[in-house]
Short mmCIF file of C-alpha atoms in Angstrom, two decimals:
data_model
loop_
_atom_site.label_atom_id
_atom_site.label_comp_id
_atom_site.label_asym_id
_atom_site.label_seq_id
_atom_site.Cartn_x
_atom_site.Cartn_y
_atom_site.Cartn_z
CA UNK A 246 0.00 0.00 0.00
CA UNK A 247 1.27 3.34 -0.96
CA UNK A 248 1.92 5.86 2.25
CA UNK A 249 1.64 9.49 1.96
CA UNK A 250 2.35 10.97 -1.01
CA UNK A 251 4.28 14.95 -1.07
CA UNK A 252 5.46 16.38 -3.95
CA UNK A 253 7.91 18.00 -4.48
CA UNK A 254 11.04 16.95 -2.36
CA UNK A 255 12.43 19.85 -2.91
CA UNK A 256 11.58 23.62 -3.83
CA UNK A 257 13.70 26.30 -4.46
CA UNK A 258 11.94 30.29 -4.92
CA UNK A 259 12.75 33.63 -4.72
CA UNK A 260 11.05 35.85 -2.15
CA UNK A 261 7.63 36.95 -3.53
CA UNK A 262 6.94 34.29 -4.91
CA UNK A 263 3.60 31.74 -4.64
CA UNK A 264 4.42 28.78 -3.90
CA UNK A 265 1.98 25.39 -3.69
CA UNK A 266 2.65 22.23 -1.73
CA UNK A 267 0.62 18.76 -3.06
CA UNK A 268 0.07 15.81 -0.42
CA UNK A 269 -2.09 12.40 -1.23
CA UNK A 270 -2.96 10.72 1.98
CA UNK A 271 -2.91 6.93 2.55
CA UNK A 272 -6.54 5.55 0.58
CA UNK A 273 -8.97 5.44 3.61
CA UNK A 274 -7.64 7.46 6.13
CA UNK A 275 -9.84 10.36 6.99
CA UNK A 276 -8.34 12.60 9.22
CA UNK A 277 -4.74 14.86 7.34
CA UNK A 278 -2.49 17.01 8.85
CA UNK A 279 -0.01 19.47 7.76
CA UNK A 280 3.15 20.14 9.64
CA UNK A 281 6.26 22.82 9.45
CA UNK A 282 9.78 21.56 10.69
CA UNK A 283 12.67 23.76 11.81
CA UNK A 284 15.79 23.64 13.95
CA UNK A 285 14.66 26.30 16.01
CA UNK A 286 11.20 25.12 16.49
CA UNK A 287 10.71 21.69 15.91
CA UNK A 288 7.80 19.70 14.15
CA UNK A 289 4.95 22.02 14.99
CA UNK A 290 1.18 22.17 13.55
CA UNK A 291 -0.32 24.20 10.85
CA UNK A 292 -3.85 22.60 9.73
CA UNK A 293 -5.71 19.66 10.31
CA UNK A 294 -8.61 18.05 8.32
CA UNK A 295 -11.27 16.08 9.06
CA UNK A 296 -13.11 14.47 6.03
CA UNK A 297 -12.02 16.81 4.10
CA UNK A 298 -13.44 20.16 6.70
CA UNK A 299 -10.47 22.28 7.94
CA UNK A 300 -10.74 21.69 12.16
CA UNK A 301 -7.98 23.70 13.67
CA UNK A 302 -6.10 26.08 11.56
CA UNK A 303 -4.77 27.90 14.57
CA UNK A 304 -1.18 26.82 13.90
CA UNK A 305 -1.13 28.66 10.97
CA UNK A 306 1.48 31.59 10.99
CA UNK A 307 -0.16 34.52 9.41
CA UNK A 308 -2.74 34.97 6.06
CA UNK A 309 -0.15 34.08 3.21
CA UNK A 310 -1.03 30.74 4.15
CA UNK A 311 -3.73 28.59 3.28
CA UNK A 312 -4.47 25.19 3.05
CA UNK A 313 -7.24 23.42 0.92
CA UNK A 314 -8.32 19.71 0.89
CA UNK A 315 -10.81 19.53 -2.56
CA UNK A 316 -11.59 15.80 -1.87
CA UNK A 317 -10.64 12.82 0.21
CA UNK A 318 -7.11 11.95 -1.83
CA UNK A 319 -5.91 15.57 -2.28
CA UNK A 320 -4.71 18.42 -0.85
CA UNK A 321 -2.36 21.35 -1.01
CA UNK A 322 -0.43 24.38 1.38
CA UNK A 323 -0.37 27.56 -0.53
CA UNK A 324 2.26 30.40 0.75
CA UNK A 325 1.73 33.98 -0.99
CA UNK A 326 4.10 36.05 -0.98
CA UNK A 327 6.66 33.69 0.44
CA UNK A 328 9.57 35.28 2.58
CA UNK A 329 12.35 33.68 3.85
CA UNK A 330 11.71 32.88 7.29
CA UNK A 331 9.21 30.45 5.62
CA UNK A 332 11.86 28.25 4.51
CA UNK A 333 11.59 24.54 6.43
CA UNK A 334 10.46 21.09 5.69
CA UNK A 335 6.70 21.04 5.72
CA UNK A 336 5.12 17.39 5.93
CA UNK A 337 1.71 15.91 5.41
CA UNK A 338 0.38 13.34 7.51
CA UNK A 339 -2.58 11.45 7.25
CA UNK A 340 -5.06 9.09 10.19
CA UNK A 341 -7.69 7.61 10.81
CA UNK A 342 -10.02 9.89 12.70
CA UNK A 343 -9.87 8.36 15.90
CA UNK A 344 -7.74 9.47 18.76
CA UNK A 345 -5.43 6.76 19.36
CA UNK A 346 -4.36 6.26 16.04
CA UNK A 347 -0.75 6.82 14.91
CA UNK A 348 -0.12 9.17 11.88
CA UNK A 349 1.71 8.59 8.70
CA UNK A 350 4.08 10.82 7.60
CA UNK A 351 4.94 11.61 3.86
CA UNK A 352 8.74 12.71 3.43
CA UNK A 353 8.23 16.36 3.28
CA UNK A 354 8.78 19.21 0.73
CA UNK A 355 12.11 20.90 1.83
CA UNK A 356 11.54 24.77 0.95
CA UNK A 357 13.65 27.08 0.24
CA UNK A 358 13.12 31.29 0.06
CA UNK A 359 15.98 33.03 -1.75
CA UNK B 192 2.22 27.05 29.29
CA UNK B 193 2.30 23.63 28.12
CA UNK B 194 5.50 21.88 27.34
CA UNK B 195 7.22 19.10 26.27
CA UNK B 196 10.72 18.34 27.08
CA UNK B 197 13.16 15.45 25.86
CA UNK B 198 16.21 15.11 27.72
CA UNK B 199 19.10 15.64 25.43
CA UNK B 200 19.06 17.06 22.33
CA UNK B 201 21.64 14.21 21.08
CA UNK B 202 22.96 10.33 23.34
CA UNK B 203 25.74 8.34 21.91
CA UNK B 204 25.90 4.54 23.52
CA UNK B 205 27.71 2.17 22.51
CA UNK B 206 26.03 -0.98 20.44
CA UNK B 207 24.73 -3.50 22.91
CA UNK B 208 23.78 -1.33 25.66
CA UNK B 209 20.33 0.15 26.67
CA UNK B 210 19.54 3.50 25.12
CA UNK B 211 16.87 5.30 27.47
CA UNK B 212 15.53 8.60 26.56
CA UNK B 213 13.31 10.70 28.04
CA UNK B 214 10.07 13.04 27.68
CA UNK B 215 8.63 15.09 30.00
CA UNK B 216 5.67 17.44 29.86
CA UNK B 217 3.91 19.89 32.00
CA UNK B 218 0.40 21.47 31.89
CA UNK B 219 -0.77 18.54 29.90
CA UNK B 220 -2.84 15.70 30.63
CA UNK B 221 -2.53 13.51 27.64
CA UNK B 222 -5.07 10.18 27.14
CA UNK B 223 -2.22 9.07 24.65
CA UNK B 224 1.61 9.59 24.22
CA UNK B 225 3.37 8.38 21.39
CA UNK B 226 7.05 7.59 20.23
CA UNK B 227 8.39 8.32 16.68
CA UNK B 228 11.51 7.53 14.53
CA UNK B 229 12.69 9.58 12.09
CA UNK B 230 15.83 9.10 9.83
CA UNK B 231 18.00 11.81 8.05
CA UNK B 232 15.65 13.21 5.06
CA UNK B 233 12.66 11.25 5.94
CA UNK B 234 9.33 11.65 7.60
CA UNK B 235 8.68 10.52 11.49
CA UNK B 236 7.22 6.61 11.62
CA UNK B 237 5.43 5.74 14.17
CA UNK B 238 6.71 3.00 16.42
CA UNK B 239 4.85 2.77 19.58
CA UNK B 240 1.43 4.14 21.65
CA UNK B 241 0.63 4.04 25.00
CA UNK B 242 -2.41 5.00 27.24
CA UNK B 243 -2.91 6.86 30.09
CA UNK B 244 -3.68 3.66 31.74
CA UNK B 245 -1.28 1.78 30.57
CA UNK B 246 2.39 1.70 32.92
CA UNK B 247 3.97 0.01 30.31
CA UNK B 248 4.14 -1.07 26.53
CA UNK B 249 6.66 -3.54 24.72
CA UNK B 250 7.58 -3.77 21.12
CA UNK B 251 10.69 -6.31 19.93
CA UNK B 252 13.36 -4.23 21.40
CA UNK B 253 11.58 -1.35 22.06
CA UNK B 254 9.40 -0.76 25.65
CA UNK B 255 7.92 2.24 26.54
CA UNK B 256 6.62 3.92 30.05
CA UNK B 257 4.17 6.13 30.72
CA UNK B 258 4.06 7.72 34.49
CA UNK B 259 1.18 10.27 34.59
CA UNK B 260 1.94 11.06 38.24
CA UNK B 261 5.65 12.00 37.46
CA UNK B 262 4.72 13.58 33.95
CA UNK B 263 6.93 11.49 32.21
CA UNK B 264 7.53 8.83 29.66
CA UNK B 265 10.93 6.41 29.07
CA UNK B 266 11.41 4.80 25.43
CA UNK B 267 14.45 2.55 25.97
CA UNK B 268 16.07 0.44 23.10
CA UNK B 269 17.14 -2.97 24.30
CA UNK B 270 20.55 -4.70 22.47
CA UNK B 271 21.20 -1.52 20.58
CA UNK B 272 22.73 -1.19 17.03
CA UNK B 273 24.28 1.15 14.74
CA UNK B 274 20.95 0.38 12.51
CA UNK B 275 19.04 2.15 15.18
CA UNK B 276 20.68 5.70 15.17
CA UNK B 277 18.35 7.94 14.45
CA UNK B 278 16.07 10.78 16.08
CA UNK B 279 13.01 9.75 18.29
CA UNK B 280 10.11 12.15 19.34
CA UNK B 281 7.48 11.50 21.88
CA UNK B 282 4.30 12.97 20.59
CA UNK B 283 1.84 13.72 23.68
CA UNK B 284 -1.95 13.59 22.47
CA UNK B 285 -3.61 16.36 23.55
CA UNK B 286 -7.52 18.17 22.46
CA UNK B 287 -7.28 15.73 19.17
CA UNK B 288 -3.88 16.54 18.32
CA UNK B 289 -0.02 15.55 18.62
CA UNK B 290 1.99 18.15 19.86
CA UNK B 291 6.02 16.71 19.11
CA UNK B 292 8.87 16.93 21.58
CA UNK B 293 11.84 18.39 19.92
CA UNK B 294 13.12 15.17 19.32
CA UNK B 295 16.56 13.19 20.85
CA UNK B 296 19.36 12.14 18.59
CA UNK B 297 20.19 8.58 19.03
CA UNK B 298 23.64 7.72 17.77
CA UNK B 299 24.86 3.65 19.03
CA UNK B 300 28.55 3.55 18.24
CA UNK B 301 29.86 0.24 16.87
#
């Protein structure tokens, strides 16, 4: 079975610029999550879904981002204008919607703002 | 505030020994905690969950505890090996989310 899918690996911008992260979940699962990784920070929490309904954006840093989840095997982190400071790994992870589940992690998008 | 603390930001051991690590939290009360793996360039994988009711879990190697009176949870590696450098993160479940220690880095020396 395929796990969670990010594309791409890696993304390289200048400041300004939009740019759009893509995440398939594992078939089935309901419940996706969106993550930002950084030295300085650690593995922290943007946006989570549940069947496809944004539940808790809190985590999100400010209004150039967004997240959207169109359907059940789909769904993408938008940053516009990127800036520097935005530059981390960002992973997708996706559940089952029950608590004691364990998430699945996809392999991130590394992103860098020139 | 809530926090969550893991005792060293990096361990070295050497192969065959017990590796124990450490998480600690405060202002939480967490129904689940987990433990993750994750390698260089990859994504955290899940390896083990335990409940609040639960005082201990075992996996292979791998055992978990989970002491909700001291606030604190020890993932130790049994028989270590080089194969199991890495860094772990305990993951304390919390108003239907994880919230992720900063991770330890597990080196096991050969």
């Amino acid at each position: 079975d395929a796990g969670v899918i990010q594309s791409p690996r890696h993304e390289v911008t200048e400041m300004g610029q939009e740019v759009t992260l893509r995440c398939k979940p594992i078939s089935g699962h309901n419940s996706l999550f969106w993550y930002r990784q950084t030295m300085m920070r650690g593995l922290e929490l943007l946006i989570y879904f549940n069947n496809n309904v944004p539940i808790d954006d809190s985590g999100m840093p400010e209004d150039r981002f967004s997240a959207k989840m169109p359907n059940a095997s789909f769904s993408t982190l938008k940053i516009q204008p990127s800036e520097p400071r935005d530059s981390a790994v960002y992973f997708c992870a996706s559940s089952f919607l029950l608590e004691d589940q364990p998430q699945h992690f996809g392999d991130g998008t590394r992103l860098s703002i020139l | 505030s809530q926090k969550i603390e893991q005792n060293s930001e990096a361990l070295n051991i050497q192969e065959g020994k017990t590796a124990t690590l450490t998480c600690n939290y405060t202002n939480y009360s967490p129904a689940y905690l987990q433990w993750y793996r994750q390698d260089p360039g990859r994504g955290p994988v899940f390896l083990l969950l335990i409940r609040e009711n639960e005082k201990e879990k075992r996996k292979e190697r791998l055992k978990v505890t989970f002491d909700t009176t001291l606030k604190q949870s020890l993932f130790h590696i049994t028989a270590s090996q080089p194969a199991d450098s890495a860094t772990y993160l305990c993951a304390l479940h919390f108003k239907r989310q994880l919230t992720f220690g900063s991770g330890t880095q597990l080196t096991v020396l050969p």
